[in-house]
Amino acid sequence: MSLIKFADVSIGYEGVNVLSNLSFEINTGDYLCIVGENGSGKTTLMKSMLGLISPISGTISYDDGLKQNHIGYLPQQSKVQKDFPASVYEVVLSGCLSKTYSPFYSKAQKKTTLDNMQKTGIADLKNKCFRELSGGQQQRVLLARALCSTEKLLILDEPITGLDPIAAQEFYTLIKQLNHINGITVIMVTHDVNAAIINASHILHLGKDACFYGSTHTYLHSEIGKGFLVTDCPCENCKRNHSGGA
C-alpha cells in the first residue's frame, strides 16, 4: 500500500527548481535510502516529504491515513541537542507532543515512551542525563523519541554522522529490525552508499544529470548505479554468477 506518492513534482526555492519532474511511490514496509552527490537536493526532498516546503509544481500525496505530524523524524544532531540537560526519559517522552496539542502527557503516552525505549535498547538509561551519553547512545535516544511520533514511517537524515564504526553498525541493525520486525517504513538520507546497498530495499539516487528510483538490485545493475559504486550485487543469484557457479 502506498504511503507517499510523488507525481511529476518539482521542488525548489523562490521559484528556482532544485529537483524537477520527480515521480515515484513509497509503499508500506519499504526501506528507502536517498543517495547522491552533495548539492543534488537530498535535504530539499526530505523537507518536502515532511511538509516543510511545498512543491513548485506537481503533487505529493499521503495515503493509508498518514498525517505529516505522525511521521517520525530524526534530524542531524546539532551541538545544542548533544548538550541538552534532560534525562533520557524526558527526551524520549517529548516525542509524544507532536501527536497532540495538550501540554500534559497521558498514561498511554508514557507507556509508548517506555515501549520505544525498550525497542531501541535504552531502557536501562532511563534516568541518565542525555548530554552525558556516548554519541551512539544519544542517537538511540533520539530514535526512540522519533518513534513516539509514529507507528508507520521514519525519516532519518544522515543518522550515523559522527558515530564510530561499531555504533554505526549497531544503529543500522536496529533500523533494519524496526523495518523488518515492527513493519515501520524507513526513508533514510545517507552518504553511506555501501550500507544503503546492504540494508535498503529501494534506492533513490539524485544526480545532477540523471536520477534513479527502484529496487536495490536494479540500482546495482543500472548505469547510474554502476557509475557510482565499486561493488558487486550482494544478491545470492549474482554471487553465484560472479563466482562462476550454476
PDB file of C-alpha atoms in Angstrom:
ATOM      1  CA  MET A   1       0.000   0.000   0.000  1.00  0.00           C
ATOM      2  CA  SER A   2       1.306   3.424  -0.972  1.00  0.00           C
ATOM      3  CA  LEU A   3       2.309   5.787   1.851  1.00  0.00           C
ATOM      4  CA  ILE A   4       3.739   8.714  -0.125  1.00  0.00           C
ATOM      5  CA  LYS A   5       3.335   9.377  -3.831  1.00  0.00           C
ATOM      6  CA  PHE A   6       5.230  11.983  -5.861  1.00  0.00           C
ATOM      7  CA  ALA A   7       3.584  12.832  -9.177  1.00  0.00           C
ATOM      8  CA  ASP A   8       5.671  14.975 -11.548  1.00  0.00           C
ATOM      9  CA  VAL A   9       6.966  17.025  -8.604  1.00  0.00           C
ATOM     10  CA  SER A  10       9.381  19.925  -8.898  1.00  0.00           C
ATOM     11  CA  ILE A  11      10.826  21.410  -5.711  1.00  0.00           C
ATOM     12  CA  GLY A  12      12.924  24.465  -5.089  1.00  0.00           C
ATOM     13  CA  TYR A  13      13.191  27.885  -3.530  1.00  0.00           C
ATOM     14  CA  GLU A  14      11.896  31.257  -4.766  1.00  0.00           C
ATOM     15  CA  GLY A  15      10.705  29.683  -7.985  1.00  0.00           C
ATOM     16  CA  VAL A  16      14.064  28.104  -8.850  1.00  0.00           C
ATOM     17  CA  ASN A  17      13.962  24.305  -9.208  1.00  0.00           C
ATOM     18  CA  VAL A  18      16.370  22.171  -7.190  1.00  0.00           C
ATOM     19  CA  LEU A  19      14.631  18.954  -8.279  1.00  0.00           C
ATOM     20  CA  SER A  20      12.443  18.571 -11.343  1.00  0.00           C
ATOM     21  CA  ASN A  21       9.738  16.162 -12.504  1.00  0.00           C
ATOM     22  CA  LEU A  22      10.093  13.512  -9.780  1.00  0.00           C
ATOM     23  CA  SER A  23       7.583  10.644  -9.876  1.00  0.00           C
ATOM     24  CA  PHE A  24       7.782   7.677  -7.502  1.00  0.00           C
ATOM     25  CA  GLU A  25       5.868   5.873  -4.741  1.00  0.00           C
ATOM     26  CA  ILE A  26       6.994   4.749  -1.302  1.00  0.00           C
ATOM     27  CA  ASN A  27       4.989   1.763  -0.114  1.00  0.00           C
ATOM     28  CA  THR A  28       4.270   0.392   3.333  1.00  0.00           C
ATOM     29  CA  GLY A  29       7.232  -1.671   4.533  1.00  0.00           C
ATOM     30  CA  ASP A  30       9.788  -0.157   2.158  1.00  0.00           C
ATOM     31  CA  TYR A  31      13.285   0.749   3.310  1.00  0.00           C
ATOM     32  CA  LEU A  32      14.342   3.571   1.010  1.00  0.00           C
ATOM     33  CA  CYS A  33      17.775   5.167   1.014  1.00  0.00           C
ATOM     34  CA  ILE A  34      18.192   8.521  -0.722  1.00  0.00           C
ATOM     35  CA  VAL A  35      21.734   8.911  -2.030  1.00  0.00           C
ATOM     36  CA  GLY A  36      23.606  11.221  -4.368  1.00  0.00           C
ATOM     37  CA  GLU A  37      26.266  13.853  -4.665  1.00  0.00           C
ATOM     38  CA  ASN A  38      26.422  16.915  -2.415  1.00  0.00           C
ATOM     39  CA  GLY A  39      24.059  19.600  -3.667  1.00  0.00           C
ATOM     40  CA  SER A  40      21.843  17.119  -5.512  1.00  0.00           C
ATOM     41  CA  GLY A  41      18.748  18.021  -3.465  1.00  0.00           C
ATOM     42  CA  LYS A  42      18.524  15.242  -0.872  1.00  0.00           C
ATOM     43  CA  THR A  43      17.721  17.581   2.026  1.00  0.00           C
ATOM     44  CA  THR A  44      15.274  19.580  -0.100  1.00  0.00           C
ATOM     45  CA  LEU A  45      13.417  16.378  -0.987  1.00  0.00           C
ATOM     46  CA  MET A  46      13.283  15.322   2.657  1.00  0.00           C
ATOM     47  CA  LYS A  47      11.847  18.710   3.664  1.00  0.00           C
ATOM     48  CA  SER A  48       9.128  18.316   1.052  1.00  0.00           C
ATOM     49  CA  MET A  49       8.155  14.903   2.481  1.00  0.00           C
ATOM     50  CA  LEU A  50       7.854  16.477   5.925  1.00  0.00           C
ATOM     51  CA  GLY A  51       5.700  19.285   4.547  1.00  0.00           C
ATOM     52  CA  LEU A  52       8.283  21.937   5.438  1.00  0.00           C
ATOM     53  CA  ILE A  53       8.350  23.214   1.847  1.00  0.00           C
ATOM     54  CA  SER A  54       5.672  22.971  -0.835  1.00  0.00           C
ATOM     55  CA  PRO A  55       6.343  21.762  -4.386  1.00  0.00           C
ATOM     56  CA  ILE A  56       6.623  24.341  -7.134  1.00  0.00           C
ATOM     57  CA  SER A  57       4.599  22.008  -9.339  1.00  0.00           C
ATOM     58  CA  GLY A  58       3.162  18.502  -9.207  1.00  0.00           C
ATOM     59  CA  THR A  59       1.560  16.780  -6.220  1.00  0.00           C
ATOM     60  CA  ILE A  60       2.738  14.945  -3.098  1.00  0.00           C
ATOM     61  CA  SER A  61       0.004  12.743  -1.639  1.00  0.00           C
ATOM     62  CA  TYR A  62      -0.128  10.793   1.609  1.00  0.00           C
ATOM     63  CA  ASP A  63      -2.105   7.571   1.760  1.00  0.00           C
ATOM     64  CA  ASP A  64      -3.091   4.925   4.296  1.00  0.00           C
ATOM     65  CA  GLY A  65      -4.216   7.587   6.776  1.00  0.00           C
ATOM     66  CA  LEU A  66      -0.711   9.028   7.126  1.00  0.00           C
ATOM     67  CA  LYS A  67      -0.530  12.561   8.507  1.00  0.00           C
ATOM     68  CA  GLN A  68       2.561  14.743   8.371  1.00  0.00           C
ATOM     69  CA  ASN A  69       2.605  15.192  12.159  1.00  0.00           C
ATOM     70  CA  HIS A  70       2.549  11.396  12.520  1.00  0.00           C
ATOM     71  CA  ILE A  71       5.896  10.952  10.762  1.00  0.00           C
ATOM     72  CA  GLY A  72       8.855  10.125  12.985  1.00  0.00           C
ATOM     73  CA  TYR A  73      11.741  12.411  12.068  1.00  0.00           C
ATOM     74  CA  LEU A  74      15.355  12.068  13.152  1.00  0.00           C
ATOM     75  CA  PRO A  75      17.333  15.151  12.012  1.00  0.00           C
ATOM     76  CA  GLN A  76      21.078  15.523  12.020  1.00  0.00           C
ATOM     77  CA  GLN A  77      22.242  16.198  15.560  1.00  0.00           C
ATOM     78  CA  SER A  78      23.317  19.710  16.449  1.00  0.00           C
ATOM     79  CA  LYS A  79      25.662  20.764  19.262  1.00  0.00           C
ATOM     80  CA  VAL A  80      22.672  22.172  21.155  1.00  0.00           C
ATOM     81  CA  GLN A  81      20.932  18.777  21.039  1.00  0.00           C
ATOM     82  CA  LYS A  82      24.037  16.947  22.245  1.00  0.00           C
ATOM     83  CA  ASP A  83      24.276  19.209  25.308  1.00  0.00           C
ATOM     84  CA  PHE A  84      20.568  19.062  26.194  1.00  0.00           C
ATOM     85  CA  PRO A  85      20.306  18.935  30.037  1.00  0.00           C
ATOM     86  CA  ALA A  86      17.417  16.486  30.437  1.00  0.00           C
ATOM     87  CA  SER A  87      17.012  12.844  31.365  1.00  0.00           C
ATOM     88  CA  VAL A  88      16.754  10.168  28.697  1.00  0.00           C
ATOM     89  CA  TYR A  89      13.142   9.522  29.678  1.00  0.00           C
ATOM     90  CA  GLU A  90      12.238  13.215  29.348  1.00  0.00           C
ATOM     91  CA  VAL A  91      13.832  13.468  25.906  1.00  0.00           C
ATOM     92  CA  VAL A  92      12.031  10.394  24.588  1.00  0.00           C
ATOM     93  CA  LEU A  93       8.712  11.402  26.166  1.00  0.00           C
ATOM     94  CA  SER A  94       8.847  14.785  24.402  1.00  0.00           C
ATOM     95  CA  GLY A  95       8.390  12.955  21.099  1.00  0.00           C
ATOM     96  CA  CYS A  96       4.761  12.343  22.019  1.00  0.00           C
ATOM     97  CA  LEU A  97       3.999  16.068  21.802  1.00  0.00           C
ATOM     98  CA  SER A  98       3.983  16.051  18.003  1.00  0.00           C
ATOM     99  CA  LYS A  99       0.777  13.990  18.031  1.00  0.00           C
ATOM    100  CA  THR A 100      -1.210  16.151  20.433  1.00  0.00           C
ATOM    101  CA  TYR A 101      -1.866  19.778  21.301  1.00  0.00           C
ATOM    102  CA  SER A 102      -2.040  19.059  25.031  1.00  0.00           C
ATOM    103  CA  PRO A 103       0.937  20.076  27.208  1.00  0.00           C
ATOM    104  CA  PHE A 104       0.220  17.115  29.505  1.00  0.00           C
ATOM    105  CA  TYR A 105       1.224  13.508  28.940  1.00  0.00           C
ATOM    106  CA  SER A 106      -1.304  10.674  29.182  1.00  0.00           C
ATOM    107  CA  LYS A 107      -0.716   7.209  30.637  1.00  0.00           C
ATOM    108  CA  ALA A 108      -0.786   5.841  27.090  1.00  0.00           C
ATOM    109  CA  GLN A 109       1.953   8.247  26.007  1.00  0.00           C
ATOM    110  CA  LYS A 110       4.107   7.321  28.990  1.00  0.00           C
ATOM    111  CA  LYS A 111       3.673   3.637  28.119  1.00  0.00           C
ATOM    112  CA  THR A 112       4.577   4.346  24.483  1.00  0.00           C
ATOM    113  CA  THR A 113       7.726   6.080  25.703  1.00  0.00           C
ATOM    114  CA  LEU A 114       8.809   3.088  27.792  1.00  0.00           C
ATOM    115  CA  ASP A 115       7.963   0.668  24.960  1.00  0.00           C
ATOM    116  CA  ASN A 116      10.089   2.604  22.468  1.00  0.00           C
ATOM    117  CA  MET A 117      12.969   2.813  24.934  1.00  0.00           C
ATOM    118  CA  GLN A 118      12.779  -0.965  25.175  1.00  0.00           C
ATOM    119  CA  LYS A 119      12.736  -1.330  21.365  1.00  0.00           C
ATOM    120  CA  THR A 120      15.842   0.800  20.992  1.00  0.00           C
ATOM    121  CA  GLY A 121      17.769  -0.832  23.845  1.00  0.00           C
ATOM    122  CA  ILE A 122      17.974   2.189  26.152  1.00  0.00           C
ATOM    123  CA  ALA A 123      15.576   1.190  28.956  1.00  0.00           C
ATOM    124  CA  ASP A 124      18.500   0.945  31.381  1.00  0.00           C
ATOM    125  CA  LEU A 125      19.449   4.565  30.592  1.00  0.00           C
ATOM    126  CA  LYS A 126      16.067   5.966  31.641  1.00  0.00           C
ATOM    127  CA  ASN A 127      17.340   8.258  34.410  1.00  0.00           C
ATOM    128  CA  LYS A 128      20.695   9.153  32.846  1.00  0.00           C
ATOM    129  CA  CYS A 129      21.374  12.714  31.691  1.00  0.00           C
ATOM    130  CA  PHE A 130      21.210  12.878  27.904  1.00  0.00           C
ATOM    131  CA  ARG A 131      24.322  15.024  27.493  1.00  0.00           C
ATOM    132  CA  GLU A 132      26.429  12.513  29.428  1.00  0.00           C
ATOM    133  CA  LEU A 133      25.767   9.682  26.949  1.00  0.00           C
ATOM    134  CA  SER A 134      28.004   8.493  24.129  1.00  0.00           C
ATOM    135  CA  GLY A 135      27.157   9.513  20.562  1.00  0.00           C
ATOM    136  CA  GLY A 136      25.673   6.112  19.775  1.00  0.00           C
ATOM    137  CA  GLN A 137      23.517   6.155  22.903  1.00  0.00           C
ATOM    138  CA  GLN A 138      22.294   9.674  22.163  1.00  0.00           C
ATOM    139  CA  GLN A 139      21.284   8.640  18.669  1.00  0.00           C
ATOM    140  CA  ARG A 140      19.279   5.715  20.055  1.00  0.00           C
ATOM    141  CA  VAL A 141      17.529   8.098  22.449  1.00  0.00           C
ATOM    142  CA  LEU A 142      16.605  10.433  19.585  1.00  0.00           C
ATOM    143  CA  LEU A 143      15.425   7.457  17.537  1.00  0.00           C
ATOM    144  CA  ALA A 144      13.171   6.367  20.407  1.00  0.00           C
ATOM    145  CA  ARG A 145      11.862   9.940  20.544  1.00  0.00           C
ATOM    146  CA  ALA A 146      11.083   9.832  16.814  1.00  0.00           C
ATOM    147  CA  LEU A 147       9.269   6.507  17.262  1.00  0.00           C
ATOM    148  CA  CYS A 148       6.935   8.171  19.759  1.00  0.00           C
ATOM    149  CA  SER A 149       5.569  10.189  16.826  1.00  0.00           C
ATOM    150  CA  THR A 150       4.780   7.280  14.547  1.00  0.00           C
ATOM    151  CA  GLU A 151       3.786   3.678  14.040  1.00  0.00           C
ATOM    152  CA  LYS A 152       4.227   3.887  10.258  1.00  0.00           C
ATOM    153  CA  LEU A 153       7.075   5.996   8.900  1.00  0.00           C
ATOM    154  CA  LEU A 154      10.552   7.103   9.995  1.00  0.00           C
ATOM    155  CA  ILE A 155      12.551   9.721   8.086  1.00  0.00           C
ATOM    156  CA  LEU A 156      16.240   9.799   9.045  1.00  0.00           C
ATOM    157  CA  ASP A 157      18.719  12.465   7.940  1.00  0.00           C
ATOM    158  CA  GLU A 158      22.323  11.202   7.910  1.00  0.00           C
ATOM    159  CA  PRO A 159      21.767   9.284  11.167  1.00  0.00           C
ATOM    160  CA  ILE A 160      25.287   7.841  11.562  1.00  0.00           C
ATOM    161  CA  THR A 161      27.191  11.123  11.151  1.00  0.00           C
ATOM    162  CA  GLY A 162      29.820  11.325  13.898  1.00  0.00           C
ATOM    163  CA  LEU A 163      29.344   7.741  15.106  1.00  0.00           C
ATOM    164  CA  ASP A 164      32.228   5.308  15.365  1.00  0.00           C
ATOM    165  CA  PRO A 165      32.041   2.208  13.102  1.00  0.00           C
ATOM    166  CA  ILE A 166      30.713  -0.114  15.824  1.00  0.00           C
ATOM    167  CA  ALA A 167      27.974   2.318  16.909  1.00  0.00           C
ATOM    168  CA  ALA A 168      27.078   2.941  13.259  1.00  0.00           C
ATOM    169  CA  GLN A 169      26.716  -0.780  12.545  1.00  0.00           C
ATOM    170  CA  GLU A 170      24.594  -1.275  15.673  1.00  0.00           C
ATOM    171  CA  PHE A 171      22.372   1.604  14.594  1.00  0.00           C
ATOM    172  CA  TYR A 172      21.909   0.126  11.101  1.00  0.00           C
ATOM    173  CA  THR A 173      20.991  -3.227  12.659  1.00  0.00           C
ATOM    174  CA  LEU A 174      18.410  -1.530  14.877  1.00  0.00           C
ATOM    175  CA  ILE A 175      16.831   0.311  11.932  1.00  0.00           C
ATOM    176  CA  LYS A 176      16.604  -2.928   9.962  1.00  0.00           C
ATOM    177  CA  GLN A 177      14.875  -4.622  12.897  1.00  0.00           C
ATOM    178  CA  LEU A 178      12.337  -1.808  13.145  1.00  0.00           C
ATOM    179  CA  ASN A 179      11.673  -2.187   9.427  1.00  0.00           C
ATOM    180  CA  HIS A 180      11.510  -5.988   9.252  1.00  0.00           C
ATOM    181  CA  ILE A 181      10.069  -6.892  12.644  1.00  0.00           C
ATOM    182  CA  ASN A 182       7.941  -3.856  13.525  1.00  0.00           C
ATOM    183  CA  GLY A 183       6.868  -3.083   9.958  1.00  0.00           C
ATOM    184  CA  ILE A 184       7.922   0.573  10.067  1.00  0.00           C
ATOM    185  CA  THR A 185       8.624   2.131   6.686  1.00  0.00           C
ATOM    186  CA  VAL A 186      12.058   3.780   6.606  1.00  0.00           C
ATOM    187  CA  ILE A 187      13.340   6.680   4.491  1.00  0.00           C
ATOM    188  CA  MET A 188      16.995   7.481   5.092  1.00  0.00           C
ATOM    189  CA  VAL A 189      19.116  10.238   3.580  1.00  0.00           C
ATOM    190  CA  THR A 190      22.682   8.969   3.582  1.00  0.00           C
ATOM    191  CA  HIS A 191      26.164   9.306   2.120  1.00  0.00           C
ATOM    192  CA  ASP A 192      26.962   5.736   3.211  1.00  0.00           C
ATOM    193  CA  VAL A 193      26.100   4.074  -0.090  1.00  0.00           C
ATOM    194  CA  ASN A 194      27.635   0.713   0.809  1.00  0.00           C
ATOM    195  CA  ALA A 195      25.404   0.399   3.870  1.00  0.00           C
ATOM    196  CA  ALA A 196      22.421   1.530   1.773  1.00  0.00           C
ATOM    197  CA  ILE A 197      23.048  -1.316  -0.662  1.00  0.00           C
ATOM    198  CA  ILE A 198      23.240  -3.871   2.146  1.00  0.00           C
ATOM    199  CA  ASN A 199      20.198  -2.679   4.108  1.00  0.00           C
ATOM    200  CA  ALA A 200      17.724  -0.885   1.852  1.00  0.00           C
ATOM    201  CA  SER A 201      15.009  -2.418  -0.308  1.00  0.00           C
ATOM    202  CA  HIS A 202      14.922   0.626  -2.612  1.00  0.00           C
ATOM    203  CA  ILE A 203      17.311   3.365  -3.717  1.00  0.00           C
ATOM    204  CA  LEU A 204      16.540   6.896  -4.842  1.00  0.00           C
ATOM    205  CA  HIS A 205      19.671   8.350  -6.428  1.00  0.00           C
ATOM    206  CA  LEU A 206      19.586  12.065  -7.094  1.00  0.00           C
ATOM    207  CA  GLY A 207      22.131  13.262  -9.627  1.00  0.00           C
ATOM    208  CA  LYS A 208      22.812  16.484 -11.456  1.00  0.00           C
ATOM    209  CA  ASP A 209      22.337  14.835 -14.856  1.00  0.00           C
ATOM    210  CA  ALA A 210      20.097  11.855 -14.075  1.00  0.00           C
ATOM    211  CA  CYS A 211      18.013  10.328 -11.283  1.00  0.00           C
ATOM    212  CA  PHE A 212      17.123   6.740 -10.435  1.00  0.00           C
ATOM    213  CA  TYR A 213      14.369   5.134  -8.378  1.00  0.00           C
ATOM    214  CA  GLY A 214      13.905   1.398  -7.982  1.00  0.00           C
ATOM    215  CA  SER A 215      14.919  -1.722  -6.094  1.00  0.00           C
ATOM    216  CA  THR A 216      18.440  -2.022  -4.726  1.00  0.00           C
ATOM    217  CA  HIS A 217      19.118  -4.922  -7.089  1.00  0.00           C
ATOM    218  CA  THR A 218      18.012  -2.900 -10.124  1.00  0.00           C
ATOM    219  CA  TYR A 219      20.092   0.067  -8.976  1.00  0.00           C
ATOM    220  CA  LEU A 220      23.253  -2.021  -8.819  1.00  0.00           C
ATOM    221  CA  HIS A 221      22.693  -3.119 -12.423  1.00  0.00           C
ATOM    222  CA  SER A 222      21.753   0.348 -13.694  1.00  0.00           C
ATOM    223  CA  GLU A 223      24.118   2.706 -15.475  1.00  0.00           C
ATOM    224  CA  ILE A 224      23.860   5.340 -12.737  1.00  0.00           C
ATOM    225  CA  GLY A 225      24.471   2.722 -10.037  1.00  0.00           C
ATOM    226  CA  LYS A 226      27.438   1.108 -11.785  1.00  0.00           C
ATOM    227  CA  GLY A 227      28.961   4.534 -12.365  1.00  0.00           C
ATOM    228  CA  PHE A 228      28.626   5.498  -8.703  1.00  0.00           C
ATOM    229  CA  LEU A 229      29.635   2.273  -6.988  1.00  0.00           C
ATOM    230  CA  VAL A 230      32.600  -0.074  -6.952  1.00  0.00           C
ATOM    231  CA  THR A 231      30.904  -3.185  -5.621  1.00  0.00           C
ATOM    232  CA  ASP A 232      29.178  -6.370  -6.726  1.00  0.00           C
ATOM    233  CA  CYS A 233      25.484  -7.022  -6.280  1.00  0.00           C
ATOM    234  CA  PRO A 234      25.021  -8.862  -2.933  1.00  0.00           C
ATOM    235  CA  CYS A 235      22.027 -10.972  -4.014  1.00  0.00           C
ATOM    236  CA  GLU A 236      22.524 -14.755  -4.000  1.00  0.00           C
ATOM    237  CA  ASN A 237      21.884 -15.169  -7.733  1.00  0.00           C
ATOM    238  CA  CYS A 238      24.541 -12.599  -8.658  1.00  0.00           C
ATOM    239  CA  LYS A 239      27.009 -14.048  -6.146  1.00  0.00           C
ATOM    240  CA  ARG A 240      26.697 -17.429  -7.906  1.00  0.00           C
ATOM    241  CA  ASN A 241      27.203 -15.803 -11.295  1.00  0.00           C
ATOM    242  CA  HIS A 242      30.252 -13.825 -10.122  1.00  0.00           C
ATOM    243  CA  SER A 243      31.836 -16.955  -8.665  1.00  0.00           C
ATOM    244  CA  GLY A 244      31.091 -18.974 -11.792  1.00  0.00           C
ATOM    245  CA  GLY A 245      28.515 -21.157 -10.035  1.00  0.00           C
ATOM    246  CA  ALA A 246      25.368 -22.550 -11.631  1.00  0.00           C
TER     247      ALA A 246
END
